[in-house]
mmCIF file of C-alpha atoms in Angstrom:
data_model
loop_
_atom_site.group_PDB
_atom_site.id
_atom_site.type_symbol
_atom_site.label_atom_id
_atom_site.label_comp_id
_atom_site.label_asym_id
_atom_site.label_seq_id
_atom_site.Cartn_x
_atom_site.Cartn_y
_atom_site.Cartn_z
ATOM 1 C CA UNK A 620 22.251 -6.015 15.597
ATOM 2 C CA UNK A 621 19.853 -7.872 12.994
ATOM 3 C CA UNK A 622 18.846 -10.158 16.203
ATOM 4 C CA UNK A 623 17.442 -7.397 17.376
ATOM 5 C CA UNK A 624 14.799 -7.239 14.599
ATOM 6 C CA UNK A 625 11.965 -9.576 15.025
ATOM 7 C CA UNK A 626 11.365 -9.421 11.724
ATOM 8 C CA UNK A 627 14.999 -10.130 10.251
ATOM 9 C CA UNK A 628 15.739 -13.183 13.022
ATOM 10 C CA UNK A 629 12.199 -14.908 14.027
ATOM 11 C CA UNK A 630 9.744 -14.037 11.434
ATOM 12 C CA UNK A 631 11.667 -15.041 8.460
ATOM 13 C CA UNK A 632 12.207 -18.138 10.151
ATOM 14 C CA UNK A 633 9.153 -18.735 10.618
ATOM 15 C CA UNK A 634 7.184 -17.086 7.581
ATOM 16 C CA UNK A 635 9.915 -16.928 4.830
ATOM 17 C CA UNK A 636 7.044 -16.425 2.078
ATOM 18 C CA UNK A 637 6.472 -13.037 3.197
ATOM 19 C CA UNK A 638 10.283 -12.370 4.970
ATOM 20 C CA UNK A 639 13.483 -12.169 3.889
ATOM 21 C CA UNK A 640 16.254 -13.782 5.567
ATOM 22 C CA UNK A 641 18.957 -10.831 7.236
ATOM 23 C CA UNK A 642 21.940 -12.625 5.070
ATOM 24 C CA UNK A 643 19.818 -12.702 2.034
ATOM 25 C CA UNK A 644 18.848 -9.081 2.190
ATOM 26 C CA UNK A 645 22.795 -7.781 3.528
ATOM 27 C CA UNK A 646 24.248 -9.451 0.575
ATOM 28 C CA UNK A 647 21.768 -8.038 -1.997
ATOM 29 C CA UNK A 648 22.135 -4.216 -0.827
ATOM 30 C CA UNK A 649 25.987 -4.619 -0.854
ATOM 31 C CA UNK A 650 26.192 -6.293 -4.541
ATOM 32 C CA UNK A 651 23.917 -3.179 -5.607
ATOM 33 C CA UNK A 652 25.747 -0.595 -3.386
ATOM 34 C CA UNK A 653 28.938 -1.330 -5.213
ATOM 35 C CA UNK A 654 27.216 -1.298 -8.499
ATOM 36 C CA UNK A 655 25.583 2.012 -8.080
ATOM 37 C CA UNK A 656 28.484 3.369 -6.922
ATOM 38 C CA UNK A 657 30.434 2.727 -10.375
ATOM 39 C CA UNK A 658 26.840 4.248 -12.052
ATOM 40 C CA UNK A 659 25.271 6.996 -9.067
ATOM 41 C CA UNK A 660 25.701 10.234 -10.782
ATOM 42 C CA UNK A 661 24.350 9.205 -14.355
ATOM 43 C CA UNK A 662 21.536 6.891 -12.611
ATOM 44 C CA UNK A 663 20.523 9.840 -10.788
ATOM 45 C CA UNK A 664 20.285 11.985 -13.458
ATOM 46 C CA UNK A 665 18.678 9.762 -15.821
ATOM 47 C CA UNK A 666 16.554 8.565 -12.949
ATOM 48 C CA UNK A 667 15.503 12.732 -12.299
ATOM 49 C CA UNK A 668 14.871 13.051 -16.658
ATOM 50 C CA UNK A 669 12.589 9.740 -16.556
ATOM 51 C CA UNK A 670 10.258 11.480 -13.878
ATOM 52 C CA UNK A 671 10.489 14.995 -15.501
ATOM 53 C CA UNK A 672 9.611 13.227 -19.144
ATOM 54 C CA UNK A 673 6.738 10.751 -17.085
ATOM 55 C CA UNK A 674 4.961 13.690 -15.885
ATOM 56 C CA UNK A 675 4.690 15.630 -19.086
ATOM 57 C CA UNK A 676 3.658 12.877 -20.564
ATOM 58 C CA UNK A 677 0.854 12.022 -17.845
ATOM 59 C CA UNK A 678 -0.438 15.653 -18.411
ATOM 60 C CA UNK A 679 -0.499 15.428 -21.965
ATOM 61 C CA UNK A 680 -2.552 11.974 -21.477
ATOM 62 C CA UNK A 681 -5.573 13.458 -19.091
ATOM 63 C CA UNK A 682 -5.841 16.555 -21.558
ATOM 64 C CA UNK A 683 -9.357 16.621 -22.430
ATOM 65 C CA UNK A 684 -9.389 13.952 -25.198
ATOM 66 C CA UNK A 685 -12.488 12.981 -27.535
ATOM 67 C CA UNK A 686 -13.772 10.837 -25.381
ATOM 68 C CA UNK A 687 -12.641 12.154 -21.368
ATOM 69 C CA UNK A 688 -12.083 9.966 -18.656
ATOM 70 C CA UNK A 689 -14.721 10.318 -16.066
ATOM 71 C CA UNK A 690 -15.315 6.992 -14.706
ATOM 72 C CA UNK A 691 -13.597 5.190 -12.242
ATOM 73 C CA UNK A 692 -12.277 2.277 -13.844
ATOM 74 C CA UNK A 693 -10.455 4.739 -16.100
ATOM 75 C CA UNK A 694 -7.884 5.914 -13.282
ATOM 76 C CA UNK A 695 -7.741 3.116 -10.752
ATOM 77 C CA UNK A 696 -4.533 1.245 -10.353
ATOM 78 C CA UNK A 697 -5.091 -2.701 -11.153
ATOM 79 C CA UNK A 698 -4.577 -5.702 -8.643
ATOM 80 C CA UNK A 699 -4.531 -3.882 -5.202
ATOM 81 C CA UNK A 700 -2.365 -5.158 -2.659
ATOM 82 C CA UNK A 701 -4.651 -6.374 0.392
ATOM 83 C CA UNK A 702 -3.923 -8.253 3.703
ATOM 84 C CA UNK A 703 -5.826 -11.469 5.312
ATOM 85 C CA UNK A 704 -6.949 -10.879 8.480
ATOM 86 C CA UNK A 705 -5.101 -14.161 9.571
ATOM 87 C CA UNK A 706 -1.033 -12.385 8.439
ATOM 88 C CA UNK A 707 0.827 -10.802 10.729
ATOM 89 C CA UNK A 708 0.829 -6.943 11.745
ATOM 90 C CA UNK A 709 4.651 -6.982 10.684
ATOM 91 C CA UNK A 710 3.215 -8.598 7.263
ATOM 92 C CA UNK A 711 1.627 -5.210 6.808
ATOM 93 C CA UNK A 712 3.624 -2.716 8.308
ATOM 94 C CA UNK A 713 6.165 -4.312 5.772
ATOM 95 C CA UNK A 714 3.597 -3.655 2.984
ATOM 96 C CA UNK A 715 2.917 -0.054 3.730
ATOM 97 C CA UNK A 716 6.640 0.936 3.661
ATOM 98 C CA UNK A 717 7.805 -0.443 1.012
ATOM 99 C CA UNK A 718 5.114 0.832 -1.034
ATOM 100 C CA UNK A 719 4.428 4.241 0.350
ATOM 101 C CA UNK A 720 0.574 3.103 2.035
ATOM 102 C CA UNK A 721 -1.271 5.339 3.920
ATOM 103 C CA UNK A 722 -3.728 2.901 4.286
ATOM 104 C CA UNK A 723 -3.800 -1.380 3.299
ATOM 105 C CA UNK A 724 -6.922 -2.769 2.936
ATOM 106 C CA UNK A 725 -8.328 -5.645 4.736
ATOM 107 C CA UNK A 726 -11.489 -7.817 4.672
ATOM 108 C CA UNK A 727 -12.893 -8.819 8.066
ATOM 109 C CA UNK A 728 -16.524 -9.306 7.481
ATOM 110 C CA UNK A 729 -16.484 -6.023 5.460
ATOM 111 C CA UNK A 730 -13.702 -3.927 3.421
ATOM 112 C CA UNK A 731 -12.274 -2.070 5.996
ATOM 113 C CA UNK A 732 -8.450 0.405 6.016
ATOM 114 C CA UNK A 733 -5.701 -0.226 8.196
ATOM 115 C CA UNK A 734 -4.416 3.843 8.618
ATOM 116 C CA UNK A 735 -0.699 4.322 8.755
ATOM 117 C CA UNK A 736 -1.412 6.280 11.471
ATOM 118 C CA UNK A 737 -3.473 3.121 13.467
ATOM 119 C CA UNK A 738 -0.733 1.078 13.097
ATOM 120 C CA UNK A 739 2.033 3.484 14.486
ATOM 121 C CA UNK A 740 -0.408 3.944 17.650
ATOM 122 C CA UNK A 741 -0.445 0.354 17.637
ATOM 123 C CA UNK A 742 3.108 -0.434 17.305
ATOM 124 C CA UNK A 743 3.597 2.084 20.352
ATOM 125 C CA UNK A 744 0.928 0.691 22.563
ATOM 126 C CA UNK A 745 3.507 -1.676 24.349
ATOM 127 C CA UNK A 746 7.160 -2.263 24.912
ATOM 128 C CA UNK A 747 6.885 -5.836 23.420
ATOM 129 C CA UNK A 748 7.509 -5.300 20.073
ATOM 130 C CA UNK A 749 7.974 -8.917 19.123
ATOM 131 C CA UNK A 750 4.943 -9.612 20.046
ATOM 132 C CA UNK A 751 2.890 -6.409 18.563
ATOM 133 C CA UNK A 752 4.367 -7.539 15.101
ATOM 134 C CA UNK A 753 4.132 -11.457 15.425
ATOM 135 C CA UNK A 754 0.476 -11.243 16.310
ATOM 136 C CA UNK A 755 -2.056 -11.745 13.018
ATOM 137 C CA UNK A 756 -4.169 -8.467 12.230
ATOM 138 C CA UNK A 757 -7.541 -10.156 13.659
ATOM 139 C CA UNK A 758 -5.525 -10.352 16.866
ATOM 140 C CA UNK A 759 -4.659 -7.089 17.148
ATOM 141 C CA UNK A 760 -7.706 -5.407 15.793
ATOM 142 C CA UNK A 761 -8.876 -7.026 19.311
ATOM 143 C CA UNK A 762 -6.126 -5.287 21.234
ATOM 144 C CA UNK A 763 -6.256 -1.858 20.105
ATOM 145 C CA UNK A 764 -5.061 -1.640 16.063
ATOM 146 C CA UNK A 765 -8.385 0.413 14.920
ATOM 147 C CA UNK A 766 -9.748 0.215 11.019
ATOM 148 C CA UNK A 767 -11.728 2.483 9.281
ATOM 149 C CA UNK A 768 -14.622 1.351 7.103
ATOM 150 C CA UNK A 769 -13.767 1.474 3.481
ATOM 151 C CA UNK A 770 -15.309 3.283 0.527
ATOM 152 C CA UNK A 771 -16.244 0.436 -1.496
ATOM 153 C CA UNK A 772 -17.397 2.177 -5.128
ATOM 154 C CA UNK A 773 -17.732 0.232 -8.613
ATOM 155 C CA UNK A 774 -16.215 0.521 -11.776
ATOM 156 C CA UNK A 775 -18.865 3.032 -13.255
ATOM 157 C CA UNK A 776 -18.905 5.589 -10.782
ATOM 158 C CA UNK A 777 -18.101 9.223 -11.798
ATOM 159 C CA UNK A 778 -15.121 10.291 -10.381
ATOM 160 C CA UNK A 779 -16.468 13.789 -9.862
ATOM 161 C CA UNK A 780 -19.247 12.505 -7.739
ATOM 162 C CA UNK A 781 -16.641 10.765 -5.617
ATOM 163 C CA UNK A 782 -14.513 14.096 -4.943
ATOM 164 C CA UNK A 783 -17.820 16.158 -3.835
ATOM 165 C CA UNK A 784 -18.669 12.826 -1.700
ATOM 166 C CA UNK A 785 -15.346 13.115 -0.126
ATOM 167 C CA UNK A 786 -15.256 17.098 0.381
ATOM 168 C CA UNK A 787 -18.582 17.125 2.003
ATOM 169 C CA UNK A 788 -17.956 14.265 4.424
ATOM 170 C CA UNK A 789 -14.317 13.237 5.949
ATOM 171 C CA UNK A 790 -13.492 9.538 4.604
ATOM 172 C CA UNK A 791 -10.200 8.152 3.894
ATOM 173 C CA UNK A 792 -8.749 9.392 0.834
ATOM 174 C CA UNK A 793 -9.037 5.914 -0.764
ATOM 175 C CA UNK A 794 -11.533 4.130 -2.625
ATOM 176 C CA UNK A 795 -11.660 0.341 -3.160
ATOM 177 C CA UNK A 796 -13.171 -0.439 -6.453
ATOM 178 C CA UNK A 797 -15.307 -3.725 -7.050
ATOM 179 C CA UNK A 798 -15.894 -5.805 -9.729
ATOM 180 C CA UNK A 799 -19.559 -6.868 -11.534
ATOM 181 C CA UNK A 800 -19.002 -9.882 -9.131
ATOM 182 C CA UNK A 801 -18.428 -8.061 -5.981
ATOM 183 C CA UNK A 802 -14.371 -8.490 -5.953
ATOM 184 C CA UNK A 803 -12.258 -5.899 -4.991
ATOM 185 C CA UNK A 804 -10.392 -5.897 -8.404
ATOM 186 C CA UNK A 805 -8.646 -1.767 -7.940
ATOM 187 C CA UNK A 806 -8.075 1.161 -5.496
ATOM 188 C CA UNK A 807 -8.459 4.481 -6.552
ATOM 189 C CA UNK A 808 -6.946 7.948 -4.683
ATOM 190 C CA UNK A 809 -6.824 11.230 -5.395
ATOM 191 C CA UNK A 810 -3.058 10.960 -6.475
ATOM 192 C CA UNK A 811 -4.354 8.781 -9.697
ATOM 193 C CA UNK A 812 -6.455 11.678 -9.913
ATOM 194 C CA UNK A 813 -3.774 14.716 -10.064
#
């Protein structure tokens, strides 16, 4: 059955920097399966207290303090995660599942989004999977996988200016935040912002 997957067989043959190998990956989830089945009911629960305690804690932090956050660089998360035009769809599809993406940004000439929902048109344009997820981004933003331009803002920008921005004109609900020297150096969404 892991044959089947392009991405288990050929791709982590042939880009093992950014694919695990099936055996690898089989051997891994069975180690930890046992384990968490010797720990599942207290990991669970301590897992459940951890977010409870996280939250009240995040609330207590964006409490009007003496001097409020307003600005950008104040919520954004750090080091986004970004995709070279030149990396393969699966590359990014991988990307966006395992961290929960709605939308992986890419640099072709400008900033620009790959939507979740782009990609699963994309992945369902064809019956040849293997070669929908084998082909590099630039390849398939030339056969039908559509970006959106991104909201590039900087560091300085008030983040209520942002949210009436947004609410008067439909845009992505992501921001890519650049540097003094024109780097993409954060992403900001209204989740940071809850």
């Amino acid at each position: 059955m892991s044959l089947d997957s392009v991405v288990l067989s050929e791709l982590s043959a042939k880009h093992a920097g950014w694919f695990s190998r099936f055996t690898s990956l089989y051997d891994l989830v069975r180690r930890a399966r046992n384990d968490a089945m010797h720990t599942g009911v207290y990991a669970r629960h301590a897992t459940a207290a951890a977010i409870e305690l996280c939250i009240g804690l995040e609330e207590a932090l964006m409490k009007e303090q003496q001097h409020p956050r307003q600005l950008v660089e104040d919520f954004m998360v750090k080091s986004p995660i970004t995709v070279e035009p030149w990396q393969p769809v699966a590359y990014a599809r991988q990307l966006m599942l395992t961290h929960s993406f709605s939308y992986l940004p890419v640099f072709q000439q400008k900033w620009q989004l790959i939507s979740e929902g782009s990609l699963a048109r994309y992945m369902h344009s064809c019956k040849d999977k293997k070669a929908l997820l084998s082909a590099p981004i630039e390849y398939a933003v030339m056969n039908g996988l559509q970006l959106v331009d991104a909201n590039v803002v900087g560091l300085k920008n008030e983040v209520r200016a942002l949210l009436k921005e947004q609410k008067d004109t439909p845009s992505p609900g992501l921001w890519l935040v650049q540097d003094q020297h024109g780097r993409v150096c954060g992403v900001l969404s209204p989740f940071e912002l809850m």
